[in-house]
Short mmCIF file of C-alpha atoms in Angstrom, two decimals:
data_model
loop_
_atom_site.label_atom_id
_atom_site.label_comp_id
_atom_site.label_asym_id
_atom_site.label_seq_id
_atom_site.Cartn_x
_atom_site.Cartn_y
_atom_site.Cartn_z
CA UNK A 1 97.34 61.02 196.38
CA UNK A 2 97.79 64.11 194.27
CA UNK A 3 97.66 63.70 190.51
CA UNK A 4 97.65 65.70 187.27
CA UNK A 5 95.92 64.69 184.05
CA UNK A 6 96.82 66.32 180.75
CA UNK A 7 95.34 65.89 177.35
CA UNK A 8 97.15 63.28 175.30
CA UNK A 9 99.24 64.43 172.40
CA UNK A 10 100.71 64.92 170.03
CA UNK A 11 99.03 68.16 169.03
CA UNK A 12 99.81 69.51 165.57
CA UNK A 13 98.79 73.06 164.66
CA UNK A 14 99.43 75.50 161.87
CA UNK A 15 101.26 78.69 162.65
CA UNK A 16 98.97 81.41 164.11
CA UNK A 17 96.38 78.86 165.27
CA UNK A 18 94.85 78.98 168.75
CA UNK A 19 96.24 76.56 171.30
CA UNK A 20 94.55 74.93 174.26
CA UNK A 21 96.15 72.16 176.30
CA UNK A 22 93.83 70.83 178.98
CA UNK A 23 95.03 70.09 182.50
CA UNK A 24 93.00 68.92 185.48
CA UNK A 25 94.24 68.00 188.93
CA UNK A 26 93.37 66.14 192.09
CA UNK A 27 94.81 67.40 195.36
CA UNK A 28 93.96 67.21 199.03
CA UNK A 29 94.86 70.81 199.86
CA UNK A 30 95.23 74.06 197.96
CA UNK A 31 98.09 73.43 195.60
CA UNK A 32 100.19 75.77 193.53
CA UNK A 33 99.96 75.02 189.81
CA UNK A 34 102.66 75.24 187.16
CA UNK A 35 103.23 74.85 183.44
CA UNK A 36 106.71 73.83 182.31
CA UNK A 37 108.08 73.59 178.75
CA UNK A 38 110.77 71.25 177.46
CA UNK A 39 112.56 71.86 174.16
CA UNK A 40 114.26 68.90 172.46
CA UNK A 41 117.26 67.56 174.38
CA UNK A 42 116.92 70.08 177.19
CA UNK A 43 115.70 70.24 180.77
CA UNK A 44 112.39 71.77 181.80
CA UNK A 45 111.83 75.52 182.05
CA UNK A 46 109.06 77.20 184.00
CA UNK A 47 106.54 78.76 181.62
CA UNK A 48 104.05 80.17 184.15
CA UNK A 49 102.51 79.52 187.54
CA UNK A 50 99.50 80.35 189.72
CA UNK A 51 99.41 79.96 193.47
CA UNK A 52 95.76 80.50 194.40
CA UNK A 53 92.27 80.20 192.98
CA UNK A 54 91.40 82.62 190.14
CA UNK A 55 95.04 83.61 189.68
CA UNK A 56 96.10 83.90 186.05
CA UNK A 57 99.67 83.06 185.12
CA UNK A 58 101.04 84.45 181.88
CA UNK A 59 104.32 84.49 179.96
CA UNK A 60 105.39 84.77 176.30
CA UNK A 61 101.77 84.96 175.15
CA UNK A 62 100.75 81.83 177.08
CA UNK A 63 98.08 82.04 179.79
CA UNK A 64 96.47 79.72 182.30
CA UNK A 65 93.87 80.42 184.99
CA UNK A 66 93.62 78.50 188.26
CA UNK A 67 90.01 77.27 188.40
CA UNK A 68 89.29 75.71 191.78
CA UNK A 69 85.66 74.91 190.97
CA UNK A 70 86.65 72.76 187.99
CA UNK A 71 90.12 71.77 189.35
CA UNK A 72 91.64 72.88 186.07
CA UNK A 73 94.61 74.89 184.80
CA UNK A 74 94.30 74.86 181.00
CA UNK A 75 97.12 76.38 178.95
CA UNK A 76 96.17 78.73 176.10
CA UNK A 77 97.90 80.82 173.48
CA UNK A 78 96.15 82.94 170.91
CA UNK A 79 98.61 82.52 168.03
CA UNK A 80 101.27 79.83 168.09
CA UNK A 81 104.61 80.02 166.32
CA UNK A 82 106.92 77.33 164.99
CA UNK A 83 109.27 78.14 167.87
CA UNK A 84 106.57 77.01 170.36
CA UNK A 85 107.07 73.40 169.26
CA UNK A 86 107.99 71.56 172.46
CA UNK A 87 106.61 69.30 175.17
CA UNK A 88 104.43 71.01 177.77
CA UNK A 89 104.00 69.69 181.31
CA UNK A 90 101.35 70.64 183.85
CA UNK A 91 102.38 70.20 187.50
CA UNK A 92 101.23 70.86 191.03
CA UNK A 93 102.76 71.17 194.47
CA UNK A 94 100.69 70.78 197.59
CA UNK A 95 103.06 72.02 200.29
CA UNK A 96 106.56 73.11 201.21
CA UNK A 97 109.41 71.82 199.09
CA UNK A 98 107.78 68.50 198.35
CA UNK A 99 108.42 67.32 194.78
CA UNK A 100 106.23 68.59 191.99
CA UNK A 101 103.66 66.13 190.68
CA UNK A 102 103.71 66.16 186.88
CA UNK A 103 101.29 65.24 184.16
CA UNK A 104 102.59 63.03 181.36
CA UNK A 105 103.29 65.93 179.03
CA UNK A 106 101.77 67.05 175.73
CA UNK A 107 103.92 67.31 172.62
CA UNK A 108 103.08 70.30 170.44
CA UNK A 109 104.24 70.60 166.85
CA UNK A 110 103.61 73.84 164.98
CA UNK A 111 104.00 73.79 161.21
CA UNK A 112 104.58 76.80 158.98
CA UNK B 1 126.91 81.98 186.72
CA UNK B 2 124.10 80.65 188.89
CA UNK B 3 122.37 77.41 188.14
CA UNK B 4 122.30 73.65 188.13
CA UNK B 5 125.06 71.66 186.45
CA UNK B 6 124.50 68.06 185.45
CA UNK B 7 127.37 65.98 184.16
CA UNK B 8 128.13 64.22 182.00
CA UNK B 9 125.69 65.12 179.24
CA UNK B 10 125.92 61.60 177.79
CA UNK B 11 126.86 58.44 179.69
CA UNK B 12 127.22 54.83 178.66
CA UNK B 13 126.92 51.91 181.04
CA UNK B 14 128.23 48.42 180.56
CA UNK B 15 126.40 45.37 181.83
CA UNK B 16 126.86 44.93 185.59
CA UNK B 17 128.44 48.35 186.07
CA UNK B 18 127.46 51.08 188.52
CA UNK B 19 127.53 54.62 187.17
CA UNK B 20 127.16 57.96 188.96
CA UNK B 21 125.44 61.04 187.59
CA UNK B 22 126.52 64.35 189.02
CA UNK B 23 124.26 67.24 190.00
CA UNK B 24 125.74 70.44 191.44
CA UNK B 25 123.92 73.69 192.25
CA UNK B 26 124.99 77.15 193.36
CA UNK B 27 121.49 78.50 193.97
CA UNK B 28 121.73 77.86 197.73
CA UNK B 29 118.58 75.76 197.53
CA UNK B 30 117.79 73.30 200.29
CA UNK B 31 115.79 70.78 198.25
CA UNK B 32 117.09 68.66 195.38
CA UNK B 33 115.35 66.04 193.25
CA UNK B 34 116.11 63.35 190.69
CA UNK B 35 113.65 62.42 187.93
CA UNK B 36 113.75 59.85 185.20
CA UNK B 37 112.15 60.61 181.83
CA UNK B 38 111.15 57.92 179.37
CA UNK B 39 109.33 58.65 176.11
CA UNK B 40 105.58 58.90 176.64
CA UNK B 41 105.79 58.49 180.41
CA UNK B 42 106.53 61.99 181.56
CA UNK B 43 108.74 62.48 184.61
CA UNK B 44 109.00 59.93 187.40
CA UNK B 45 110.54 60.79 190.76
CA UNK B 46 113.51 58.66 191.83
CA UNK B 47 114.76 60.31 195.05
CA UNK B 48 114.59 63.69 196.71
CA UNK B 49 116.30 65.50 199.54
CA UNK B 50 114.89 68.43 201.46
CA UNK B 51 117.95 69.00 203.62
CA UNK B 52 121.58 67.93 203.87
CA UNK B 53 122.13 64.38 205.17
CA UNK B 54 118.52 63.41 204.56
CA UNK B 55 116.72 61.98 201.53
CA UNK B 56 113.54 60.09 200.67
CA UNK B 57 112.61 57.51 198.08
CA UNK B 58 110.38 58.54 195.24
CA UNK B 59 108.15 56.38 193.07
CA UNK B 60 110.89 54.39 191.31
CA UNK B 61 113.86 54.23 193.74
CA UNK B 62 114.70 50.56 193.19
CA UNK B 63 118.09 50.13 191.53
CA UNK B 64 119.20 53.67 192.39
CA UNK B 65 121.06 55.25 195.32
CA UNK B 66 121.84 58.82 196.35
CA UNK B 67 123.78 60.80 198.94
CA UNK B 68 123.47 64.37 200.22
CA UNK B 69 126.64 65.19 202.10
CA UNK B 70 126.77 68.81 200.92
CA UNK B 71 124.06 71.32 200.18
CA UNK B 72 125.44 71.89 196.69
CA UNK B 73 125.62 68.28 195.55
CA UNK B 74 123.16 65.40 195.08
CA UNK B 75 124.76 62.60 193.05
CA UNK B 76 122.69 59.70 191.72
CA UNK B 77 124.18 56.22 191.32
CA UNK B 78 122.53 53.85 188.89
CA UNK B 79 123.40 50.41 190.19
CA UNK B 80 123.64 47.11 188.34
CA UNK B 81 120.31 46.19 189.95
CA UNK B 82 118.58 48.69 187.65
CA UNK B 83 117.92 46.42 184.67
CA UNK B 84 116.57 49.05 182.31
CA UNK B 85 118.56 52.23 182.97
CA UNK B 86 118.35 53.76 179.49
CA UNK B 87 116.59 57.10 179.99
CA UNK B 88 117.03 60.85 180.32
CA UNK B 89 117.80 61.85 183.92
CA UNK B 90 116.89 65.27 185.24
CA UNK B 91 118.05 66.93 188.44
CA UNK B 92 116.05 69.76 189.97
CA UNK B 93 116.25 72.11 192.95
CA UNK B 94 113.87 74.24 194.95
CA UNK B 95 114.43 76.84 197.65
CA UNK B 96 112.47 78.84 200.21
CA UNK B 97 109.27 77.88 201.93
CA UNK B 98 105.87 77.12 200.56
CA UNK B 99 104.27 75.31 197.70
CA UNK B 100 104.58 78.32 195.38
CA UNK B 101 108.33 77.87 194.99
CA UNK B 102 109.57 77.08 191.54
CA UNK B 103 111.47 73.92 190.83
CA UNK B 104 114.51 74.59 188.63
CA UNK B 105 115.92 71.94 186.32
CA UNK B 106 119.35 71.06 185.01
CA UNK B 107 119.99 70.23 181.35
CA UNK B 108 119.90 66.48 181.95
CA UNK B 109 122.08 63.41 181.45
CA UNK B 110 121.23 60.84 178.81
CA UNK B 111 122.20 57.34 179.93
CA UNK B 112 122.47 54.44 177.50
CA UNK B 113 123.45 50.81 177.94
CA UNK B 114 126.28 49.42 175.81
#
């Protein structure tokens, strides 16, 4: 079945450091790919998405490119802030309104 | 105000008791989902419904039950058969056709055992 693998956390960075969170996937078809963010005690919010190969999703300084050849969707940000501290989830959906398949999440802590 | 409302925010269950978590949406979305979140395990799918009066089991349905009598509502009952119910429960919805549709999440209900 479909699956998503994310790098294990926690990740701790200093403010203004470069962030990469790796995400690879296995899917039978041509899935849409998503990054969600969860702040403490809250639900998940969509951060960005990409629906076909070579698409780049971007939002709030975060970017991820859909790489079909490497089945990857790595999340990057050039300069993190303390307010980016959260848990980040990579997810995919293969078709229709089937449930998203999530990775286990990566906790990011940014220190001033 | 459009969105997904989960209630209560905090819930306590006594031994042997069934409890029901509410999820209501006014987004006019057809599909609704329930996830359980435990520390370090990400999100696990409990049940989902793609249309009124129909629902499917997810990966960890044992000890849980749902109903979908109205488009707006998808309540989750945690039964006494669920021996380890302490977790954060998230409801989500999705509308339209196609895999590109976003799944929207409620703010969650935190369930603890007394």
